[in-house]
Coordinates of C-alpha atoms and ligand atoms in Angstrom, one line a residue:
M1 CA 18.1 62.8 1.3
C2 CA 20.3 60.4 3.4
G3 CA 18.6 57.5 5.0
I4 CA 19.1 56.7 8.7
V5 CA 18.4 53.4 10.5
G6 CA 19.2 52.2 14.0
F7 CA 18.4 49.2 16.1
I8 CA 18.7 48.3 19.8
G9 CA 17.5 45.0 21.3
N10 CA 18.5 41.4 21.3
R11 CA 18.6 40.6 17.6
K12 CA 21.6 40.8 15.3
A13 CA 21.7 44.5 14.4
S14 CA 23.7 44.2 11.2
E15 CA 20.9 42.2 9.4
I16 CA 18.2 44.7 10.4
L17 CA 20.4 47.7 9.4
I18 CA 21.3 46.3 6.0
K19 CA 17.7 45.4 5.2
G20 CA 16.6 48.8 6.5
L21 CA 19.2 50.7 4.4
K22 CA 18.0 48.9 1.3
R23 CA 14.5 50.1 2.0
L24 CA 15.8 53.7 2.5
E25 CA 18.2 53.6 -0.4
Y26 CA 15.7 55.8 -2.4
R27 CA 16.8 58.7 -0.1
G28 CA 20.5 58.5 -1.3
Y29 CA 22.9 56.0 -2.7
D30 CA 26.3 57.7 -2.9
S31 CA 27.8 55.7 0.0
A32 CA 26.7 53.5 2.9
G33 CA 27.9 52.5 6.3
I34 CA 27.1 50.9 9.7
A35 CA 28.4 51.0 13.2
L36 CA 27.9 47.9 15.3
C37 CA 28.3 47.7 19.1
D38 CA 27.4 45.6 22.0
N39 CA 27.9 46.2 25.7
K40 CA 31.1 44.4 25.9
S41 CA 33.4 45.2 23.0
S42 CA 34.1 48.4 21.2
C43 CA 32.2 49.5 18.1
R44 CA 33.1 48.5 14.6
I45 CA 32.5 50.8 11.7
Y46 CA 32.1 49.5 8.1
K47 CA 31.5 52.0 5.3
C48 CA 32.2 52.4 1.6
K49 CA 31.4 54.5 -1.4
G50 CA 28.6 53.0 -3.5
K51 CA 25.3 51.3 -2.8
V52 CA 24.1 49.3 0.2
Q53 CA 24.9 46.1 -1.8
D54 CA 28.6 47.2 -1.8
L55 CA 28.4 47.6 2.0
E56 CA 26.8 44.2 2.3
D57 CA 29.6 42.7 0.3
L58 CA 32.2 44.5 2.4
I59 CA 30.9 43.0 5.7
R60 CA 30.3 39.5 4.4
N61 CA 33.4 38.0 6.0
K62 CA 33.8 40.5 8.8
D63 CA 32.7 40.5 12.4
S64 CA 29.1 41.7 12.1
E65 CA 28.0 40.7 15.6
G66 CA 26.3 43.2 17.9
T67 CA 22.8 44.0 19.1
I68 CA 23.1 47.7 18.9
G69 CA 23.8 49.5 15.6
I70 CA 23.3 52.5 13.4
G71 CA 23.4 52.7 9.6
H72 CA 23.4 55.4 6.9
T73 CA 22.9 55.7 3.2
R74 CA 24.2 59.0 1.9
W75 CA 23.2 61.7 -0.6
A76 CA 26.3 63.9 -0.7
T77 CA 26.0 67.5 0.3
H78 CA 29.4 68.5 1.8
G79 CA 32.3 66.5 0.3
E80 CA 32.4 64.1 -2.6
P81 CA 31.0 60.5 -2.2
N82 CA 34.0 58.4 -1.1
D83 CA 34.9 56.0 1.8
T84 CA 36.1 58.8 4.1
N85 CA 33.1 61.0 3.7
A86 CA 30.7 58.1 4.2
H87 CA 28.9 57.9 7.5
P88 CA 29.1 56.8 10.4
H89 CA 31.8 59.2 11.5
M90 CA 33.8 58.7 14.7
S91 CA 35.3 61.5 16.7
M92 CA 39.0 62.0 16.9
N93 CA 39.4 60.3 20.3
G94 CA 36.9 57.6 19.5
K95 CA 34.3 58.7 22.1
F96 CA 31.3 59.4 19.7
I97 CA 30.0 57.8 16.6
L98 CA 27.4 59.7 14.5
I99 CA 25.1 59.4 11.5
H100 CA 23.4 62.5 10.2
N101 CA 20.7 63.6 7.7
G102 CA 20.6 67.3 7.0
I103 CA 23.0 70.2 6.8
I104 CA 25.0 71.9 9.6
E105 CA 25.0 75.5 8.3
N106 CA 27.6 76.9 10.6
Y107 CA 29.9 73.9 10.2
A108 CA 32.8 76.0 8.7
K109 CA 32.9 78.2 11.8
L110 CA 32.6 75.2 14.2
K111 CA 35.4 73.4 12.2
K112 CA 37.7 76.4 12.5
G113 CA 37.1 76.5 16.3
L114 CA 37.8 72.8 16.6
E115 CA 40.9 72.9 14.5
E116 CA 42.2 75.6 16.9
E117 CA 41.6 73.2 19.7
G118 CA 43.7 70.6 17.9
Y119 CA 41.1 68.6 16.1
V120 CA 42.2 67.2 12.8
F121 CA 39.7 66.3 10.0
K122 CA 40.0 63.4 7.6
G123 CA 37.2 64.4 5.2
E124 CA 35.0 67.3 4.1
T125 CA 31.7 66.6 5.7
D126 CA 29.7 68.7 8.1
T127 CA 29.0 65.5 10.0
E128 CA 32.6 64.9 10.9
V129 CA 32.6 68.4 12.4
L130 CA 29.5 67.6 14.4
V131 CA 30.8 64.3 15.8
N132 CA 34.0 66.1 17.0
L133 CA 31.9 68.9 18.4
F134 CA 30.1 66.4 20.6
E135 CA 33.4 65.0 21.8
Y136 CA 34.8 68.5 22.4
V137 CA 31.8 69.6 24.4
Y138 CA 31.9 66.3 26.4
L139 CA 35.7 66.6 27.2
K140 CA 36.1 70.3 27.6
H141 CA 32.8 71.9 28.5
L142 CA 31.1 69.7 30.9
T143 CA 31.8 68.6 34.5
G144 CA 32.5 65.0 35.3
E145 CA 29.0 64.7 36.6
E146 CA 27.3 66.3 33.6
R147 CA 29.1 63.9 31.3
H148 CA 27.3 61.0 32.8
I149 CA 23.9 62.5 31.6
P150 CA 23.5 61.9 27.9
E151 CA 20.8 64.5 27.4
V152 CA 23.0 67.2 28.9
V153 CA 25.8 66.3 26.4
V154 CA 23.4 66.3 23.5
R155 CA 21.6 69.5 24.6
E156 CA 24.8 71.5 25.2
T157 CA 26.3 70.4 21.9
L158 CA 23.2 71.1 19.8
K159 CA 22.8 74.5 21.3
M160 CA 25.9 75.5 19.2
V161 CA 24.6 74.1 16.0
E162 CA 22.6 75.9 13.3
G163 CA 20.9 73.9 10.5
A164 CA 18.9 70.8 10.1
Y165 CA 19.6 67.4 11.5
G166 CA 18.3 63.9 12.1
L167 CA 21.0 62.3 14.2
L168 CA 21.7 58.9 15.7
I169 CA 24.6 59.0 18.2
L170 CA 26.6 56.3 20.0
C171 CA 28.9 57.1 22.8
T172 CA 31.5 55.0 24.7
E173 CA 30.3 56.5 27.9
Y174 CA 26.8 55.0 27.4
P175 CA 27.5 51.7 25.5
D176 CA 23.9 50.5 26.0
L177 CA 22.1 53.5 24.5
I178 CA 21.3 55.0 21.1
I179 CA 20.6 58.7 21.2
A180 CA 18.4 60.3 18.5
A181 CA 17.8 64.0 17.9
R182 CA 15.8 65.8 15.3
K183 CA 15.5 69.2 13.9
G184 CA 14.2 69.6 10.4
S185 CA 15.0 66.1 9.2
P186 CA 12.6 63.3 9.9
L187 CA 13.1 60.4 12.5
V188 CA 10.6 57.7 13.4
I189 CA 11.0 55.3 16.3
G190 CA 9.5 51.8 16.1
V191 CA 8.5 50.4 19.4
G192 CA 8.9 46.6 19.8
T193 CA 9.0 44.4 22.9
G194 CA 12.4 44.9 24.4
E195 CA 13.7 46.5 21.2
Y196 CA 13.5 49.8 19.3
F197 CA 14.0 50.6 15.7
I198 CA 14.8 54.1 14.5
A199 CA 14.7 55.3 10.9
S200 CA 14.1 58.2 8.6
D201 CA 10.7 56.8 7.7
A202 CA 8.6 53.8 8.7
T203 CA 9.6 51.6 5.8
P204 CA 12.5 49.8 7.6
I205 CA 10.4 49.4 10.7
I206 CA 7.0 47.9 9.7
E207 CA 8.4 44.4 9.2
Y208 CA 8.9 44.3 13.0
T209 CA 6.3 46.6 14.5
N210 CA 3.5 48.9 13.4
S211 CA 3.8 51.1 16.6
V212 CA 5.8 54.2 15.9
I213 CA 6.6 57.5 17.4
Y214 CA 7.3 60.4 15.0
L215 CA 9.9 62.7 16.6
N216 CA 9.1 66.4 16.6
D217 CA 11.7 69.2 15.9
D218 CA 14.0 69.7 18.9
D219 CA 13.2 66.3 20.4
I220 CA 16.0 64.2 21.9
A221 CA 15.3 60.5 22.6
I222 CA 17.5 58.4 24.8
I223 CA 16.9 54.8 23.8
S224 CA 17.9 51.7 25.6
K225 CA 16.7 48.1 25.1
T226 CA 14.2 48.5 27.9
G227 CA 12.9 52.0 27.5
L228 CA 12.8 55.3 25.9
N229 CA 13.2 58.7 27.5
L230 CA 11.9 61.6 25.4
M231 CA 12.6 65.3 26.0
N232 CA 13.3 68.4 24.0
L233 CA 16.1 70.8 23.7
K234 CA 14.7 73.0 26.5
N235 CA 14.9 69.9 28.8
I236 CA 11.1 69.6 28.9
K237 CA 10.0 66.0 29.2
Q238 CA 7.8 64.9 26.2
K239 CA 5.1 62.2 26.3
P240 CA 5.7 59.7 23.5
N241 CA 2.7 59.6 21.2
I242 CA 2.6 56.0 19.9
Q243 CA 0.7 55.8 16.6
Q244 CA -0.1 52.8 14.3
V245 CA 1.2 52.9 10.8
D246 CA -1.3 51.5 8.4
F247 CA 0.7 50.2 5.4
N248 CA 2.1 46.7 5.1
L249 CA 5.2 45.0 3.7
D250 CA 3.6 44.2 0.3
E251 CA 3.2 47.9 -0.4
I252 CA 7.0 48.5 -0.1
E253 CA 8.1 45.4 -2.1
K254 CA 8.4 45.4 -5.9
G255 CA 5.6 42.8 -6.2
G256 CA 6.9 41.1 -9.3
F257 CA 7.7 44.3 -11.3
D258 CA 11.3 44.9 -12.4
H259 CA 11.3 48.4 -10.8
Y260 CA 9.4 50.3 -8.2
M261 CA 8.7 53.0 -10.8
L262 CA 6.9 50.5 -13.1
K263 CA 5.0 49.1 -10.1
E264 CA 3.9 52.5 -9.0
I265 CA 2.8 53.5 -12.6
Y266 CA 0.7 50.3 -12.7
E267 CA -0.7 51.0 -9.2
Q268 CA -2.4 54.2 -10.2
P269 CA -5.9 52.8 -10.8
R270 CA -5.7 51.5 -7.2
S271 CA -4.0 54.5 -5.7
I272 CA -6.6 56.9 -7.2
R273 CA -9.4 54.7 -5.9
D274 CA -7.7 54.9 -2.4
T275 CA -7.4 58.7 -2.7
C276 CA -11.1 58.9 -3.4
R277 CA -12.3 56.3 -0.9
G278 CA -14.7 57.7 1.6
R279 CA -14.4 61.1 0.0
L280 CA -16.0 60.9 -3.5
D281 CA -19.5 59.8 -3.0
F282 CA -20.7 58.5 -6.3
K283 CA -24.3 57.7 -5.2
S284 CA -25.2 60.9 -3.5
K285 CA -22.9 62.9 -5.8
Y286 CA -20.9 64.5 -3.0
V287 CA -17.3 65.2 -2.0
H288 CA -16.4 64.9 1.7
L289 CA -12.9 66.1 2.7
G290 CA -12.8 65.7 6.5
G291 CA -9.4 67.2 6.8
L292 CA -10.7 70.5 5.5
Y293 CA -13.7 70.9 7.8
N294 CA -12.1 73.4 10.1
V295 CA -11.0 75.7 7.3
F296 CA -13.7 75.1 4.7
D297 CA -15.6 78.4 5.2
E298 CA -12.3 80.3 4.9
L299 CA -11.5 78.4 1.8
V300 CA -14.9 79.0 0.2
N301 CA -14.6 82.8 0.9
A302 CA -10.9 83.0 0.1
K303 CA -9.7 86.1 -1.9
R304 CA -6.5 84.4 -2.9
I305 CA -4.9 80.9 -2.9
I306 CA -1.1 80.4 -3.1
I307 CA 0.1 77.0 -3.9
V308 CA 3.7 76.2 -2.9
A309 CA 5.6 73.1 -3.9
C310 CA 8.7 71.7 -5.7
G311 CA 9.3 69.5 -8.7
T312 CA 6.5 67.2 -9.7
S313 CA 4.4 68.5 -6.9
W314 CA 4.8 72.0 -8.3
H315 CA 3.4 70.6 -11.6
A316 CA 0.4 69.2 -9.8
G317 CA 0.1 72.7 -8.3
I318 CA -0.3 74.3 -11.8
V319 CA -3.2 71.9 -12.5
G320 CA -4.6 73.0 -9.1
E321 CA -4.3 76.6 -10.1
Y322 CA -6.4 76.0 -13.2
L323 CA -8.9 73.9 -11.3
F324 CA -9.4 76.5 -8.5
E325 CA -9.8 79.3 -11.0
E326 CA -12.2 77.4 -13.2
F327 CA -14.3 75.6 -10.6
A328 CA -14.3 78.1 -7.7
R329 CA -13.2 81.4 -9.4
I330 CA -10.6 82.1 -6.7
P331 CA -7.4 83.8 -7.9
T332 CA -4.7 81.2 -7.5
E333 CA -0.9 81.5 -7.8
V334 CA 1.6 78.7 -7.9
E335 CA 5.1 79.3 -6.4
Y336 CA 8.3 77.3 -6.3
A337 CA 8.7 77.0 -2.6
S338 CA 12.4 77.7 -2.9
E339 CA 11.7 81.1 -4.5
F340 CA 8.7 82.0 -2.4
R341 CA 10.5 81.6 0.9
Y342 CA 13.4 83.9 0.0
R343 CA 11.8 86.7 -2.0
N344 CA 9.8 88.5 0.6
P345 CA 6.4 87.5 -0.8
I346 CA 3.2 89.3 -0.1
I347 CA 1.1 87.1 2.2
N348 CA -2.2 88.5 3.5
K349 CA -3.7 87.4 6.8
N350 CA -6.5 85.3 5.3
D351 CA -4.8 84.0 2.2
I352 CA -5.0 80.3 1.8
V353 CA -1.6 78.7 1.3
I354 CA -1.7 75.1 0.0
A355 CA 1.6 73.1 0.3
I356 CA 1.9 70.1 -1.9
S357 CA 4.5 67.4 -1.1
Q358 CA 4.7 63.7 -1.5
S359 CA 7.2 63.2 1.2
G360 CA 5.9 66.0 3.5
E361 CA 9.6 66.7 4.2
T362 CA 10.9 68.8 1.4
A363 CA 13.0 71.5 3.1
D364 CA 11.9 74.4 0.9
T365 CA 8.2 73.5 1.0
L366 CA 8.4 73.1 4.8
A367 CA 10.1 76.5 5.2
A368 CA 7.5 78.1 2.9
V369 CA 4.8 76.6 5.2
K370 CA 6.4 78.1 8.3
L371 CA 6.8 81.5 6.6
A372 CA 3.1 81.6 5.5
K373 CA 2.0 80.5 9.0
K374 CA 4.0 83.3 10.6
A375 CA 2.4 85.8 8.2
G376 CA -1.0 84.7 9.3
A377 CA -2.1 82.7 6.3
I378 CA -4.3 79.6 6.6
V379 CA -1.9 76.8 5.6
I380 CA -3.3 73.5 4.2
G381 CA -1.2 70.5 3.3
I382 CA -1.6 67.9 0.5
C383 CA 0.9 65.2 1.5
N384 CA 1.4 61.5 1.0
V385 CA 3.5 60.4 3.9
V386 CA 1.3 60.3 7.0
G387 CA 2.9 61.9 10.1
S388 CA 5.5 63.7 8.1
S389 CA 6.6 67.3 8.9
I390 CA 4.3 69.4 6.6
P391 CA 1.0 67.8 7.8
R392 CA 2.2 68.4 11.3
E393 CA 2.9 72.1 10.6
T394 CA -0.4 72.8 8.8
V395 CA -3.8 73.6 10.3
A396 CA -5.7 71.4 7.9
G397 CA -5.0 69.1 5.1
V398 CA -5.8 66.1 2.9
Y399 CA -3.6 63.0 2.7
T400 CA -3.3 61.6 -0.8
H401 CA -3.3 58.0 0.4
A402 CA -1.3 56.8 -2.7
G403 CA 0.7 54.4 -0.5
P404 CA 4.5 54.5 -0.2
E405 CA 6.2 55.8 -3.3
I406 CA 9.7 54.4 -3.5
G407 CA 10.8 55.0 -7.1
V408 CA 12.7 58.2 -7.1
A409 CA 10.7 59.6 -10.0
S410 CA 7.3 60.5 -8.7
T411 CA 4.3 58.9 -10.6
K412 CA 1.4 57.8 -8.5
A413 CA 1.9 60.7 -6.0
F414 CA 1.4 63.1 -8.9
T415 CA -1.9 61.7 -10.0
A416 CA -3.1 61.4 -6.3
Q417 CA -2.2 65.1 -5.7
I418 CA -4.2 66.1 -8.8
T419 CA -7.1 63.9 -7.6
V420 CA -7.1 65.7 -4.2
L421 CA -6.9 69.1 -5.9
T422 CA -9.8 68.2 -8.2
M423 CA -12.0 67.2 -5.2
M424 CA -11.0 70.3 -3.3
A425 CA -11.7 72.7 -6.2
M426 CA -15.0 70.9 -6.9
S427 CA -16.3 71.1 -3.3
V428 CA -15.2 74.7 -2.9
G429 CA -16.7 75.5 -6.3
L430 CA -20.0 73.9 -5.4
A431 CA -20.1 75.8 -2.1
N432 CA -19.3 79.2 -3.6
K433 CA -21.4 78.6 -6.7
G434 CA -18.5 78.6 -9.1
L435 CA -20.0 75.2 -10.2
N436 CA -23.7 74.4 -10.3
R437 CA -25.1 71.1 -9.1
E438 CA -25.3 69.6 -12.5
E439 CA -21.7 70.5 -13.4
F440 CA -20.6 69.2 -10.1
S441 CA -22.4 65.8 -10.5
Q442 CA -21.0 65.4 -13.9
L443 CA -17.5 65.9 -12.5
V444 CA -18.2 63.3 -9.8
D445 CA -19.1 60.8 -12.4
E446 CA -16.1 61.5 -14.5
L447 CA -13.6 61.4 -11.6
Y448 CA -15.2 58.1 -10.4
I449 CA -14.3 56.3 -13.7
I450 CA -10.8 57.7 -14.0
P451 CA -9.2 54.5 -12.6
E452 CA -10.9 52.3 -15.2
K453 CA -9.7 54.6 -17.9
I454 CA -6.2 54.5 -16.6
E455 CA -6.4 50.7 -16.8
E456 CA -7.4 51.0 -20.4
I457 CA -4.3 53.1 -21.1
L458 CA -2.0 50.6 -19.2
E459 CA -3.3 47.9 -21.5
K460 CA -1.8 49.8 -24.4
S461 CA 1.7 49.7 -22.9
E462 CA 3.1 47.6 -25.8
C463 CA 2.3 50.4 -28.3
I464 CA 3.9 52.9 -26.0
R465 CA 7.0 50.7 -25.7
E466 CA 7.3 50.5 -29.5
I467 CA 7.2 54.2 -29.8
S468 CA 9.7 54.6 -27.1
E469 CA 12.1 52.3 -29.0
K470 CA 12.0 54.8 -32.0
I471 CA 13.3 57.8 -29.9
K472 CA 15.4 56.1 -27.3
D473 CA 18.7 57.3 -28.8
V474 CA 17.9 61.0 -29.1
S475 CA 19.7 63.7 -27.0
N476 CA 17.0 66.3 -26.9
S477 CA 13.2 66.5 -26.9
I478 CA 10.4 69.0 -26.4
Y479 CA 7.0 68.4 -24.7
L480 CA 4.1 70.7 -25.6
G481 CA 0.7 71.2 -24.1
R482 CA -1.9 73.9 -23.6
G483 CA -4.2 74.7 -20.7
Y484 CA -4.5 71.7 -18.4
L485 CA -2.1 69.9 -20.6
Y486 CA 0.7 72.3 -20.2
P487 CA 1.7 71.1 -16.7
V488 CA 1.5 67.6 -18.1
A489 CA 4.1 68.6 -20.7
L490 CA 6.3 69.9 -17.9
E491 CA 5.8 66.7 -16.0
G492 CA 6.5 64.5 -19.0
A493 CA 9.7 66.4 -19.7
L494 CA 10.8 66.1 -16.1
K495 CA 10.2 62.3 -16.0
L496 CA 12.2 61.8 -19.2
K497 CA 15.2 63.9 -18.2
E498 CA 15.5 62.6 -14.6
I499 CA 15.6 58.9 -15.4
S500 CA 17.0 58.7 -19.0
Y501 CA 19.3 61.8 -18.9
I502 CA 17.8 62.9 -22.2
H503 CA 17.5 66.7 -22.3
A504 CA 13.8 67.5 -22.3
E505 CA 11.9 70.9 -22.3
G506 CA 8.3 71.3 -21.4
Y507 CA 6.6 74.3 -22.9
P508 CA 3.1 75.8 -23.4
A509 CA 2.5 74.9 -27.1
A510 CA 2.0 78.5 -28.2
E511 CA 5.2 79.6 -26.6
M512 CA 7.1 77.3 -29.0
K513 CA 7.1 80.1 -31.6
H514 CA 8.9 82.4 -29.2
G515 CA 12.2 80.4 -29.2
P516 CA 12.2 76.6 -29.0
I517 CA 11.0 76.3 -32.6
A518 CA 14.6 77.0 -33.5
L519 CA 15.5 73.6 -32.2
I520 CA 13.2 71.7 -34.4
D521 CA 14.7 69.5 -37.1
E522 CA 14.2 66.0 -38.4
K523 CA 16.0 64.5 -35.3
L524 CA 14.0 66.3 -32.6
P525 CA 11.0 64.4 -31.1
V526 CA 8.2 66.7 -30.1
I527 CA 5.8 65.1 -27.8
V528 CA 2.5 66.9 -28.0
I529 CA -0.3 66.3 -25.5
A530 CA -3.3 67.2 -27.6
T531 CA -6.5 65.6 -26.3
K532 CA -9.8 67.3 -27.3
D533 CA -10.5 70.4 -25.3
N534 CA -11.3 74.1 -25.9
S535 CA -7.9 74.8 -27.5
Y536 CA -7.8 71.7 -29.7
D537 CA -7.7 73.6 -33.0
K538 CA -4.9 75.7 -31.8
I539 CA -2.7 72.7 -30.8
V540 CA -3.5 71.1 -34.2
S541 CA -1.9 74.2 -35.7
N542 CA 1.1 73.9 -33.4
I543 CA 1.6 70.3 -34.6
Q544 CA 1.4 71.5 -38.2
E545 CA 4.1 74.1 -37.4
V546 CA 6.4 71.3 -36.0
K547 CA 5.8 69.1 -39.0
A548 CA 6.5 71.9 -41.4
R549 CA 10.0 72.0 -39.9
K550 CA 10.4 68.2 -40.1
G551 CA 10.1 67.5 -36.3
V552 CA 9.1 64.0 -35.3
V553 CA 5.7 64.4 -33.6
I554 CA 4.4 61.9 -31.0
A555 CA 0.9 63.0 -30.0
V556 CA -1.2 61.9 -27.1
V557 CA -4.7 62.2 -28.5
T558 CA -8.3 61.4 -27.6
E559 CA -9.5 58.0 -28.9
G560 CA -10.8 58.2 -32.4
D561 CA -9.0 61.4 -33.3
T562 CA -8.4 61.2 -37.0
T563 CA -7.2 64.7 -37.6
I564 CA -4.0 64.5 -35.6
K565 CA -3.4 60.9 -36.6
S566 CA -3.1 62.1 -40.2
I567 CA -0.4 64.6 -39.3
A568 CA 1.6 63.1 -36.5
D569 CA 4.3 60.5 -36.8
Y570 CA 3.0 58.4 -33.9
V571 CA -0.1 58.7 -31.8
I572 CA -1.0 57.3 -28.4
E573 CA -4.8 57.3 -27.7
V574 CA -6.4 57.9 -24.4
P575 CA -10.1 57.6 -23.5
K576 CA -12.3 60.6 -23.8
I577 CA -12.7 62.6 -20.5
D578 CA -13.7 66.0 -19.3
F579 CA -10.8 68.3 -20.2
A580 CA -10.2 69.4 -16.6
L581 CA -9.5 65.8 -15.7
A582 CA -7.3 65.1 -18.8
P583 CA -4.0 65.4 -16.8
L584 CA -4.9 62.3 -14.9
L585 CA -5.0 60.3 -18.1
T586 CA -2.5 62.0 -20.4
V587 CA 0.4 61.7 -18.0
I588 CA 0.2 57.9 -17.9
P589 CA 1.7 57.3 -21.4
L590 CA 4.4 59.9 -20.7
Q591 CA 5.4 58.1 -17.5
L592 CA 5.5 54.8 -19.3
M593 CA 7.4 56.3 -22.2
S594 CA 10.1 57.7 -19.9
Y595 CA 10.3 54.4 -18.1
Y596 CA 10.8 52.4 -21.3
I597 CA 13.3 54.8 -22.8
A598 CA 15.4 54.8 -19.6
T599 CA 15.4 51.0 -19.3
M600 CA 16.3 50.7 -23.0
R601 CA 19.2 53.0 -22.4
G602 CA 20.3 50.9 -19.4
C603 CA 19.7 53.6 -16.8
D604 CA 18.9 52.8 -13.2
V605 CA 15.3 54.1 -13.1
D606 CA 14.7 53.6 -9.4
Q607 CA 17.9 55.3 -8.4
P608 CA 18.8 57.9 -11.1
R609 CA 22.2 59.6 -10.8
N610 CA 22.5 62.6 -8.5
L611 CA 18.9 62.4 -7.3
A612 CA 17.2 61.5 -4.0
K613 CA 13.6 61.0 -3.2
S614 CA 13.2 63.3 -0.4
V615 CA 15.0 66.7 -0.6
T616 CA 15.5 67.7 3.0
V617 CA 18.2 70.2 2.2
E618 CA 17.5 73.6 0.6
Ligands
LIG1 C1 10.4 64.2 -9.6 C2 10.3 64.2 -8.2 C3 10.7 65.5 -7.5 C4 9.7 65.8 -6.3 C5 10.2 67.0 -5.5 C6 9.3 67.4 -4.4 O1 10.0 62.9 -10.1 O2 10.0 63.3 -7.5 O3 10.7 66.6 -8.4 O4 8.5 66.0 -6.8 O5 11.5 66.8 -5.0 O6 9.1 66.3 -3.5 P1 7.9 66.3 -2.5 O7 6.7 66.1 -3.3 O8 8.2 65.1 -1.7 O9 7.9 67.6 -1.8

């Protein structure tokens, strides 16, 4: 949700910024802009509506020199996407230049105050208010001496601000510095030799250095070519904690695929192996989740688990609910983080709250984590991005290790989250006797071979592509599933609607009779996830009900199923597996189907309209 990148050193900043913005474009792609400076001349700002490519075209024949620079790719919150509202923003008297990720909640009040002081605004963004607030504080609030101290200017300004921000600031008073500040929106600083890189995540940085510092909330970093001074809003000096990021450039390139989404779908055998590596012990039939050791007893004896998440991660949460209740017999609830945080939920002291998030930065999930912590719950994270905010707020957790997910539609993160939830529920179940040794060992065996089975499904992509061709022009669709396959229906529907803009509803199959059945006619594709499990006969009946009303049935079935084959219009077979693990297989054809349909319709699958990968606003 807005990408930020900055560079200070001896290289040509514009090249680093443009490359970095392209890597961050998954966070927003409504407009883009850069500001370039060097110690001698004044700064130049280039910005425009559209993608980073449009910005690159814009600066092609312009002066793009400068060894200090900041850049931004926007996902609009306040103000429509246009050239004026694009970042960077410059203050009215040209003293400050700013880029911002987040939302300034009291911007209307601040704007009114600034207008009374004679400030005039060109656009509608909260960021334009903020940049002018910096200038106002600098010119009107501080003594001449205080103005020379960048951290004082930043601190005094941010004291007036409510909301979330990741900020990069340039100021004519300190032409050889970039100032970074964080509250609620992520910022990472890459440490090079005589140079620093700043970004919303590490992807624009790793080409140059693997040494990074993740800023904490309330941190302010004053960065020059030769050094970095870190403190917080209370003026307490902070010791930079330099960590090594462990992914490489290949992982964030398309690797020969047309789109990141397709690459990430195909990566799933590997990503699930990585999620299980060192944790699922096939030989001794054990699961070791080191990140849970300090809370394992509490988890085993828990009276209640609450899972909080958004979007696709919420769908993984429903699978988690079924797993914990089945394997460990612990009552489990799944909550939309955005509802949970605002509805005065009952949270007991020893409740276990599990927050699931690919990015680890989703604003509502992060807020739910903070709320649960405050209420005394034991909060555990399941996140993909190492060092992100949620893992840093939680007492324990398990990284999914799916590798960077860049396609806006989540695919490999979903299967990695389910893999972690499965291992968690299995190990808790074994410890609290919800599962016996034999059941547990069987699950270890089945989970171990999931990657091979996904490979088998991926080999059938041509058949999935052909079925996709048949329904690519529809406007509506329904996805049905029961039990573990109900969240898969929800996820299949979400994937289709977000990248192809076809309306899709996911429903528990039996609920169809209570409303959606009215939609069924010969034009409506009904995608039924119907592998063999304990409600197989019931879903066969649901398929009959759809066919009786002339709906077009596409069924995902277990290999060798002849019953559904004889009723459905099209079938996609997946290998046989324990039904608790079926989501890991059955979601793969649905991911591929939405990918093919979207590309056939000419949609931009990696950057679907109106969406952003990381939702850091509520
Ligand atoms: C859908 C999708 C979103 C995210 C949601 C939560 O494909 O990607 O629905 O799942 O925004 O994001 P995280 O998991 O980063 O908290």
